[in-house]
PDB file of C-alpha atoms and ligand atoms in Angstrom:
ATOM      1  CA  UNK K 236     -15.067  -3.853 -19.764  1.00  0.00           C
ATOM      2  CA  UNK K 237     -14.806  -2.965 -16.091  1.00  0.00           C
ATOM      3  CA  UNK K 238     -11.418  -3.495 -14.434  1.00  0.00           C
ATOM      4  CA  UNK K 239     -11.120  -3.260 -10.651  1.00  0.00           C
ATOM      5  CA  UNK K 240      -7.785  -3.028  -8.811  1.00  0.00           C
ATOM      6  CA  UNK K 241      -7.990  -4.365  -5.269  1.00  0.00           C
ATOM      7  CA  UNK K 242      -5.561  -3.757  -2.450  1.00  0.00           C
ATOM      8  CA  UNK K 243      -5.276  -6.801  -0.167  1.00  0.00           C
ATOM      9  CA  UNK K 244      -4.086  -5.857   3.354  1.00  0.00           C
ATOM     10  CA  UNK K 245      -6.926  -4.266   5.320  1.00  0.00           C
ATOM     11  CA  UNK K 246      -8.999  -3.888   2.166  1.00  0.00           C
ATOM     12  CA  UNK K 247      -9.911  -7.364   0.919  1.00  0.00           C
ATOM     13  CA  UNK K 248      -8.047  -9.255   3.660  1.00  0.00           C
ATOM     14  CA  UNK K 249      -8.562  -8.485   7.350  1.00  0.00           C
ATOM     15  CA  UNK K 250      -6.398  -8.862  10.428  1.00  0.00           C
ATOM     16  CA  UNK K 251      -6.496 -12.658  10.485  1.00  0.00           C
ATOM     17  CA  UNK K 252      -5.237 -12.852   6.845  1.00  0.00           C
ATOM     18  CA  UNK K 253      -7.971 -15.367   6.014  1.00  0.00           C
ATOM     19  CA  UNK K 254      -9.306 -15.268   2.434  1.00  0.00           C
ATOM     20  CA  UNK K 255     -12.749 -16.579   3.460  1.00  0.00           C
ATOM     21  CA  UNK K 256     -14.478 -13.284   4.351  1.00  0.00           C
ATOM     22  CA  UNK K 257     -13.614 -12.024   0.838  1.00  0.00           C
ATOM     23  CA  UNK K 258     -15.248 -14.945  -0.984  1.00  0.00           C
ATOM     24  CA  UNK K 259     -18.719 -13.412  -1.193  1.00  0.00           C
ATOM     25  CA  UNK K 260     -17.429 -10.048  -2.419  1.00  0.00           C
ATOM     26  CA  UNK K 261     -15.246 -11.652  -5.051  1.00  0.00           C
ATOM     27  CA  UNK K 262     -18.167 -13.793  -6.207  1.00  0.00           C
ATOM     28  CA  UNK K 263     -20.415 -10.757  -6.595  1.00  0.00           C
ATOM     29  CA  UNK K 264     -17.767  -8.768  -8.501  1.00  0.00           C
ATOM     30  CA  UNK K 265     -17.105 -11.706 -10.849  1.00  0.00           C
ATOM     31  CA  UNK K 266     -20.836 -12.233 -11.446  1.00  0.00           C
ATOM     32  CA  UNK K 267     -21.087  -8.565 -12.394  1.00  0.00           C
ATOM     33  CA  UNK K 268     -18.344  -9.109 -14.983  1.00  0.00           C
ATOM     34  CA  UNK K 269     -15.497  -7.230 -13.327  1.00  0.00           C
ATOM     35  CA  UNK K 270     -11.916  -8.088 -14.263  1.00  0.00           C
ATOM     36  CA  UNK K 271     -10.277  -8.429 -10.850  1.00  0.00           C
ATOM     37  CA  UNK K 272      -6.644  -7.356 -10.465  1.00  0.00           C
ATOM     38  CA  UNK K 273      -4.878  -7.643  -7.113  1.00  0.00           C
ATOM     39  CA  UNK K 274      -2.566  -4.659  -6.621  1.00  0.00           C
ATOM     40  CA  UNK K 275      -0.772  -5.098  -3.336  1.00  0.00           C
ATOM     41  CA  UNK K 276       2.538  -4.863  -1.499  1.00  0.00           C
ATOM     42  CA  UNK K 277       2.335  -8.612  -1.101  1.00  0.00           C
ATOM     43  CA  UNK K 278       4.740 -10.921  -2.924  1.00  0.00           C
ATOM     44  CA  UNK K 279       3.943 -13.103  -5.902  1.00  0.00           C
ATOM     45  CA  UNK K 280       3.895 -16.190  -3.633  1.00  0.00           C
ATOM     46  CA  UNK K 281       1.408 -14.594  -1.218  1.00  0.00           C
ATOM     47  CA  UNK K 282      -0.813 -13.350  -4.007  1.00  0.00           C
ATOM     48  CA  UNK K 283      -0.809 -16.772  -5.664  1.00  0.00           C
ATOM     49  CA  UNK K 284      -2.178 -18.160  -2.391  1.00  0.00           C
ATOM     50  CA  UNK K 285      -5.065 -15.643  -2.384  1.00  0.00           C
ATOM     51  CA  UNK K 286      -5.661 -16.021  -6.141  1.00  0.00           C
ATOM     52  CA  UNK K 287      -6.085 -19.768  -5.713  1.00  0.00           C
ATOM     53  CA  UNK K 288      -8.283 -19.400  -2.622  1.00  0.00           C
ATOM     54  CA  UNK K 289     -10.522 -16.827  -4.336  1.00  0.00           C
ATOM     55  CA  UNK K 290     -10.475 -18.172  -7.914  1.00  0.00           C
ATOM     56  CA  UNK K 291      -8.815 -15.149  -9.516  1.00  0.00           C
ATOM     57  CA  UNK K 292      -6.991 -15.847 -12.769  1.00  0.00           C
ATOM     58  CA  UNK K 293      -6.020 -12.629 -14.570  1.00  0.00           C
ATOM     59  CA  UNK K 294      -2.975 -10.385 -14.287  1.00  0.00           C
ATOM     60  CA  UNK K 295      -1.768  -9.111 -10.904  1.00  0.00           C
ATOM     61  CA  UNK K 296       0.614  -6.494  -9.541  1.00  0.00           C
ATOM     62  CA  UNK K 297       3.108  -7.409  -6.836  1.00  0.00           C
ATOM     63  CA  UNK K 298       5.281  -5.648  -4.266  1.00  0.00           C
ATOM     64  CA  UNK K 299       3.779  -2.177  -4.512  1.00  0.00           C
ATOM     65  CA  UNK K 300       3.907  -1.708  -8.279  1.00  0.00           C
ATOM     66  CA  UNK K 301       7.237  -3.468  -8.769  1.00  0.00           C
ATOM     67  CA  UNK K 302       6.063  -5.992 -11.364  1.00  0.00           C
ATOM     68  CA  UNK K 303       3.006  -6.955 -13.402  1.00  0.00           C
ATOM     69  CA  UNK K 304       2.453 -10.714 -13.764  1.00  0.00           C
ATOM     70  CA  UNK K 305       0.336 -11.697 -16.778  1.00  0.00           C
ATOM     71  CA  UNK K 306      -0.620 -15.350 -17.260  1.00  0.00           C
ATOM     72  CA  UNK K 307       0.813 -16.386 -20.622  1.00  0.00           C
ATOM     73  CA  UNK K 308      -1.789 -16.092 -23.392  1.00  0.00           C
ATOM     74  CA  UNK K 309      -4.143 -13.974 -21.274  1.00  0.00           C
ATOM     75  CA  UNK K 310      -4.123 -11.131 -23.781  1.00  0.00           C
ATOM     76  CA  UNK K 311      -4.740 -12.120 -27.416  1.00  0.00           C
ATOM     77  CA  UNK K 312      -1.837  -9.989 -28.662  1.00  0.00           C
ATOM     78  CA  UNK K 313       1.937  -9.761 -28.310  1.00  0.00           C
ATOM     79  CA  UNK K 314       3.250  -8.013 -25.223  1.00  0.00           C
ATOM     80  CA  UNK K 315       6.681  -6.506 -25.288  1.00  0.00           C
ATOM     81  CA  UNK K 316       8.065  -8.091 -22.206  1.00  0.00           C
ATOM     82  CA  UNK K 317      11.624  -8.902 -21.367  1.00  0.00           C
ATOM     83  CA  UNK K 318      10.873 -11.820 -19.082  1.00  0.00           C
ATOM     84  CA  UNK K 319       8.951 -15.096 -19.023  1.00  0.00           C
ATOM     85  CA  UNK K 320       8.743 -17.067 -15.807  1.00  0.00           C
ATOM     86  CA  UNK K 321       6.635 -20.045 -14.659  1.00  0.00           C
ATOM     87  CA  UNK K 322       3.841 -19.476 -17.164  1.00  0.00           C
ATOM     88  CA  UNK K 323       3.763 -15.694 -16.698  1.00  0.00           C
ATOM     89  CA  UNK K 324       4.894 -12.792 -18.792  1.00  0.00           C
ATOM     90  CA  UNK K 325       6.515 -10.409 -16.334  1.00  0.00           C
ATOM     91  CA  UNK K 326       6.838  -6.663 -16.793  1.00  0.00           C
ATOM     92  CA  UNK K 327       9.289  -5.390 -14.209  1.00  0.00           C
ATOM     93  CA  UNK K 328       9.108  -1.774 -13.049  1.00  0.00           C
ATOM     94  CA  UNK K 329      10.877  -1.950  -9.722  1.00  0.00           C
ATOM     95  CA  UNK K 330      14.354  -2.682  -8.411  1.00  0.00           C
ATOM     96  CA  UNK K 331      15.996  -6.049  -7.699  1.00  0.00           C
ATOM     97  CA  UNK K 332      15.436  -7.228  -4.129  1.00  0.00           C
ATOM     98  CA  UNK K 333      19.183  -7.650  -3.598  1.00  0.00           C
ATOM     99  CA  UNK K 334      19.818  -3.936  -4.252  1.00  0.00           C
ATOM    100  CA  UNK K 335      17.132  -2.867  -1.773  1.00  0.00           C
ATOM    101  CA  UNK K 336      18.278  -5.284   0.901  1.00  0.00           C
ATOM    102  CA  UNK K 337      21.890  -4.122   0.536  1.00  0.00           C
ATOM    103  CA  UNK K 338      20.822  -0.501   1.068  1.00  0.00           C
ATOM    104  CA  UNK K 339      18.905  -1.489   4.216  1.00  0.00           C
ATOM    105  CA  UNK K 340      21.731  -3.697   5.504  1.00  0.00           C
ATOM    106  CA  UNK K 341      24.107  -0.726   5.253  1.00  0.00           C
ATOM    107  CA  UNK K 342      21.991   1.496   7.494  1.00  0.00           C
ATOM    108  CA  UNK K 343      20.183  -1.024   9.692  1.00  0.00           C
ATOM    109  CA  UNK K 344      22.567  -0.739  12.656  1.00  0.00           C
ATOM    110  CA  UNK K 345      22.437   3.063  12.691  1.00  0.00           C
ATOM    111  CA  UNK K 346      18.617   3.260  12.615  1.00  0.00           C
ATOM    112  CA  UNK K 347      17.833  -0.025  14.370  1.00  0.00           C
ATOM    113  CA  UNK K 348      15.769  -1.359  11.471  1.00  0.00           C
ATOM    114  CA  UNK K 349      13.920  -4.666  11.336  1.00  0.00           C
ATOM    115  CA  UNK K 350      12.715  -6.019   7.983  1.00  0.00           C
ATOM    116  CA  UNK K 351      12.117  -9.374   6.291  1.00  0.00           C
ATOM    117  CA  UNK K 352      15.747  -9.743   5.224  1.00  0.00           C
ATOM    118  CA  UNK K 353      17.164  -9.518   8.761  1.00  0.00           C
ATOM    119  CA  UNK K 354      14.348 -11.328  10.577  1.00  0.00           C
ATOM    120  CA  UNK K 355      13.681 -14.981  11.351  1.00  0.00           C
ATOM    121  CA  UNK K 356      10.342 -16.504  10.408  1.00  0.00           C
ATOM    122  CA  UNK K 357       9.347 -16.338  14.104  1.00  0.00           C
ATOM    123  CA  UNK K 358      10.114 -12.604  14.187  1.00  0.00           C
ATOM    124  CA  UNK K 359       8.134 -12.066  10.966  1.00  0.00           C
ATOM    125  CA  UNK K 360       5.170 -13.873  12.551  1.00  0.00           C
ATOM    126  CA  UNK K 361       5.439 -11.626  15.620  1.00  0.00           C
ATOM    127  CA  UNK K 362       5.710  -8.350  13.646  1.00  0.00           C
ATOM    128  CA  UNK K 363       2.990  -9.155  11.122  1.00  0.00           C
ATOM    129  CA  UNK K 364       0.654 -11.598  12.855  1.00  0.00           C
ATOM    130  CA  UNK K 365       0.984 -13.873   9.817  1.00  0.00           C
ATOM    131  CA  UNK K 366       0.614 -17.617  10.373  1.00  0.00           C
ATOM    132  CA  UNK K 367       3.858 -19.508   9.657  1.00  0.00           C
ATOM    133  CA  UNK K 368       2.816 -20.744   6.193  1.00  0.00           C
ATOM    134  CA  UNK K 369       1.978 -17.221   4.999  1.00  0.00           C
ATOM    135  CA  UNK K 370       5.033 -15.698   6.723  1.00  0.00           C
ATOM    136  CA  UNK K 371       7.189 -17.995   4.606  1.00  0.00           C
ATOM    137  CA  UNK K 372       5.434 -16.818   1.432  1.00  0.00           C
ATOM    138  CA  UNK K 373       5.935 -13.175   2.458  1.00  0.00           C
ATOM    139  CA  UNK K 374       9.661 -13.833   2.890  1.00  0.00           C
ATOM    140  CA  UNK K 375      10.000 -14.845  -0.800  1.00  0.00           C
ATOM    141  CA  UNK K 376      10.737 -11.324  -1.936  1.00  0.00           C
ATOM    142  CA  UNK K 377      11.748 -10.274  -5.453  1.00  0.00           C
ATOM    143  CA  UNK K 378      11.554  -6.457  -5.571  1.00  0.00           C
ATOM    144  CA  UNK K 379      10.838  -4.781  -2.227  1.00  0.00           C
ATOM    145  CA  UNK K 380      11.403  -4.734   1.501  1.00  0.00           C
ATOM    146  CA  UNK K 381       9.090  -3.961   4.387  1.00  0.00           C
ATOM    147  CA  UNK K 382      10.364  -2.116   7.429  1.00  0.00           C
ATOM    148  CA  UNK K 383       8.509  -3.394  10.518  1.00  0.00           C
ATOM    149  CA  UNK K 384      10.227  -1.331  13.206  1.00  0.00           C
ATOM    150  CA  UNK K 385      12.986   1.213  13.798  1.00  0.00           C
ATOM    151  CA  UNK K 386      14.812   2.755  16.741  1.00  0.00           C
ATOM    152  CA  UNK K 387      15.691   6.099  15.154  1.00  0.00           C
ATOM    153  CA  UNK K 388      13.842   8.136  12.522  1.00  0.00           C
ATOM    154  CA  UNK K 389      15.472   9.563   9.392  1.00  0.00           C
ATOM    155  CA  UNK K 390      15.982   6.309   7.534  1.00  0.00           C
ATOM    156  CA  UNK K 391      13.303   7.276   4.986  1.00  0.00           C
ATOM    157  CA  UNK K 392      15.347  10.266   3.804  1.00  0.00           C
ATOM    158  CA  UNK K 393      18.506   8.175   3.805  1.00  0.00           C
ATOM    159  CA  UNK K 394      16.857   5.589   1.496  1.00  0.00           C
ATOM    160  CA  UNK K 395      15.274   8.262  -0.723  1.00  0.00           C
ATOM    161  CA  UNK K 396      18.774   9.728  -1.127  1.00  0.00           C
ATOM    162  CA  UNK K 397      19.810   6.364  -2.558  1.00  0.00           C
ATOM    163  CA  UNK K 398      17.078   6.568  -5.206  1.00  0.00           C
ATOM    164  CA  UNK K 399      14.632   4.230  -3.461  1.00  0.00           C
ATOM    165  CA  UNK K 400      10.934   4.920  -2.826  1.00  0.00           C
ATOM    166  CA  UNK K 401       9.538   4.805   0.674  1.00  0.00           C
ATOM    167  CA  UNK K 402       5.770   4.469   1.037  1.00  0.00           C
ATOM    168  CA  UNK K 403       3.304   3.757   3.804  1.00  0.00           C
ATOM    169  CA  UNK K 404       0.987   0.799   3.534  1.00  0.00           C
ATOM    170  CA  UNK K 405      -1.765  -0.300   5.907  1.00  0.00           C
ATOM    171  CA  UNK K 406       0.633  -1.678   8.469  1.00  0.00           C
ATOM    172  CA  UNK K 407       4.245  -0.991   7.586  1.00  0.00           C
ATOM    173  CA  UNK K 408       6.685   0.977   5.438  1.00  0.00           C
ATOM    174  CA  UNK K 409       7.545  -0.435   2.023  1.00  0.00           C
ATOM    175  CA  UNK K 410      10.819   0.211   0.191  1.00  0.00           C
ATOM    176  CA  UNK K 411      10.817  -0.195  -3.594  1.00  0.00           C
ATOM    177  CA  UNK K 412      12.593   1.074  -6.686  1.00  0.00           C
ATOM    178  CA  UNK K 413      11.172   4.025  -8.600  1.00  0.00           C
ATOM    179  CA  UNK K 414       7.627   2.718  -9.005  1.00  0.00           C
ATOM    180  CA  UNK K 415       4.207   2.640  -7.333  1.00  0.00           C
ATOM    181  CA  UNK K 416       0.816   0.929  -7.605  1.00  0.00           C
ATOM    182  CA  UNK K 417      -0.426   3.612 -10.014  1.00  0.00           C
ATOM    183  CA  UNK K 418       2.413   3.268 -12.503  1.00  0.00           C
ATOM    184  CA  UNK K 419       1.854  -0.493 -12.769  1.00  0.00           C
ATOM    185  CA  UNK K 420      -1.948  -0.111 -12.986  1.00  0.00           C
ATOM    186  CA  UNK K 421      -1.648   2.428 -15.786  1.00  0.00           C
ATOM    187  CA  UNK K 422       0.526   0.049 -17.780  1.00  0.00           C
ATOM    188  CA  UNK K 423      -1.999  -2.747 -17.349  1.00  0.00           C
ATOM    189  CA  UNK K 424      -4.949  -0.468 -18.210  1.00  0.00           C
ATOM    190  CA  UNK K 425      -3.195   0.346 -21.505  1.00  0.00           C
ATOM    191  CA  UNK K 426      -3.094  -3.382 -22.307  1.00  0.00           C
ATOM    192  CA  UNK K 427      -6.781  -3.856 -21.378  1.00  0.00           C
ATOM    193  CA  UNK K 428      -7.725  -0.874 -23.546  1.00  0.00           C
ATOM    194  CA  UNK K 429      -6.452  -2.749 -26.631  1.00  0.00           C
ATOM    195  CA  UNK K 430      -9.408  -5.097 -26.070  1.00  0.00           C
ATOM    196  CA  UNK K 431     -11.971  -2.270 -26.132  1.00  0.00           C
ATOM    197  CA  UNK K 432     -13.434   0.405 -23.873  1.00  0.00           C
ATOM    198  CA  UNK K 433     -12.308   0.184 -20.259  1.00  0.00           C
ATOM    199  CA  UNK K 434     -13.933   1.573 -17.143  1.00  0.00           C
ATOM    200  CA  UNK K 435     -11.427   1.518 -14.270  1.00  0.00           C
ATOM    201  CA  UNK K 436     -11.991   1.124 -10.522  1.00  0.00           C
ATOM    202  CA  UNK K 437      -9.749   0.858  -7.461  1.00  0.00           C
ATOM    203  CA  UNK K 438     -10.172   0.146  -3.768  1.00  0.00           C
ATOM    204  CA  UNK K 439      -7.555   0.680  -1.058  1.00  0.00           C
ATOM    205  CA  UNK K 440      -7.012   2.001   2.432  1.00  0.00           C
ATOM    206  CA  UNK K 441      -3.506   3.469   2.774  1.00  0.00           C
ATOM    207  CA  UNK K 442      -1.189   6.160   1.358  1.00  0.00           C
ATOM    208  CA  UNK K 443       0.494   3.594  -0.927  1.00  0.00           C
ATOM    209  CA  UNK K 444      -2.885   3.292  -2.718  1.00  0.00           C
ATOM    210  CA  UNK K 445      -3.022   7.022  -3.531  1.00  0.00           C
ATOM    211  CA  UNK K 446      -0.984   6.763  -6.787  1.00  0.00           C
ATOM    212  CA  UNK K 447      -3.442   4.037  -7.824  1.00  0.00           C
ATOM    213  CA  UNK K 448      -6.415   6.305  -7.122  1.00  0.00           C
ATOM    214  CA  UNK K 449      -4.821   8.906  -9.412  1.00  0.00           C
ATOM    215  CA  UNK K 450      -4.977   6.657 -12.505  1.00  0.00           C
ATOM    216  CA  UNK K 451      -8.523   5.198 -12.297  1.00  0.00           C
ATOM    217  CA  UNK K 452     -11.946   6.685 -12.982  1.00  0.00           C
ATOM    218  CA  UNK K 453     -13.642   5.383  -9.816  1.00  0.00           C
ATOM    219  CA  UNK K 454     -11.612   5.220  -6.604  1.00  0.00           C
ATOM    220  CA  UNK K 455     -12.823   4.099  -3.174  1.00  0.00           C
ATOM    221  CA  UNK K 456     -10.995   4.414   0.107  1.00  0.00           C
ATOM    222  CA  UNK K 457     -11.778   2.311   3.153  1.00  0.00           C
ATOM    223  CA  UNK K 458     -11.394   3.917   6.553  1.00  0.00           C
ATOM    224  CA  UNK K 459     -10.546   7.388   7.717  1.00  0.00           C
ATOM    225  CA  UNK K 460      -7.910   8.694   5.280  1.00  0.00           C
ATOM    226  CA  UNK K 461      -9.041  11.035   2.527  1.00  0.00           C
ATOM    227  CA  UNK K 462      -7.903  11.509  -1.064  1.00  0.00           C
ATOM    228  CA  UNK K 463      -9.345  14.170  -3.393  1.00  0.00           C
ATOM    229  CA  UNK K 464     -10.139  11.633  -6.139  1.00  0.00           C
ATOM    230  CA  UNK K 465     -11.546   8.875  -3.913  1.00  0.00           C
ATOM    231  CA  UNK K 466     -14.895   8.326  -2.210  1.00  0.00           C
ATOM    232  CA  UNK K 467     -14.822   7.071   1.361  1.00  0.00           C
ATOM    233  CA  UNK K 468     -16.637   3.834   2.078  1.00  0.00           C
ATOM    234  CA  UNK K 469     -17.042   2.272   5.510  1.00  0.00           C
ATOM    235  CA  UNK K 470     -16.718  -1.390   4.531  1.00  0.00           C
ATOM    236  CA  UNK K 471     -15.962  -3.581   1.550  1.00  0.00           C
ATOM    237  CA  UNK K 472     -19.670  -4.506   1.536  1.00  0.00           C
ATOM    238  CA  UNK K 473     -20.483  -0.875   0.842  1.00  0.00           C
ATOM    239  CA  UNK K 474     -18.323  -1.201  -2.274  1.00  0.00           C
ATOM    240  CA  UNK K 475     -20.847  -3.653  -3.690  1.00  0.00           C
ATOM    241  CA  UNK K 476     -23.633  -1.116  -3.113  1.00  0.00           C
ATOM    242  CA  UNK K 477     -21.796   1.632  -4.980  1.00  0.00           C
ATOM    243  CA  UNK K 478     -20.366  -0.296  -7.924  1.00  0.00           C
ATOM    244  CA  UNK K 479     -22.978  -2.977  -8.692  1.00  0.00           C
TER     245      UNK K 479
HETATM  246 MG1   MG U 742      -3.881  -1.903   2.422  1.00  0.00          MG
END
């Protein structure tokens, strides 16, 4: 079985946030028998929008490795999971949103921080370029925050000192508990491996994808950054050439 982890922002989804350009790629990967797993900083609500638009039905990883959502009954064996929610089994690796927001609220005046939790929907639309409907889905946060802008540097160290992880995505800085995309992917790969042999793939574009590249056999990076375990590709179309 071939499992491919896909980043969304600036990997599968471009600057206009439309799912349509990804349809052909998803179709080709599905035809080739890939298990497709979104692994993104995006929230569950945002990912559900893209899953529906692109016909993706398996497990997915939300908010930068903070939780793995597995549709109930997807794996034909028991999963030790502490939580069931809306037809999913949820394995939580990250921190509660409330804890992260409180840490940011305490230092936001000093560093001049703007993030989902202290922004209006109009501000979120301005910072992110998201249309209103998707901005609202992005604001339904369970495990992480996204810092859009700051007046003074040093807040990263301040948050790290409070035990939180600070990582750079394609556009912004994400604050989570002690987890990353790689930790969540590894957990899910262990579940897939109970079904038989697994060949693992990942595609991303930003430093927050690097921990993911570390846990798969075939990693591809879009754009100019480099990672010792990942091959650079110039477009998502090139991915099809190298993996199919
Ligand atoms: Mg990205």
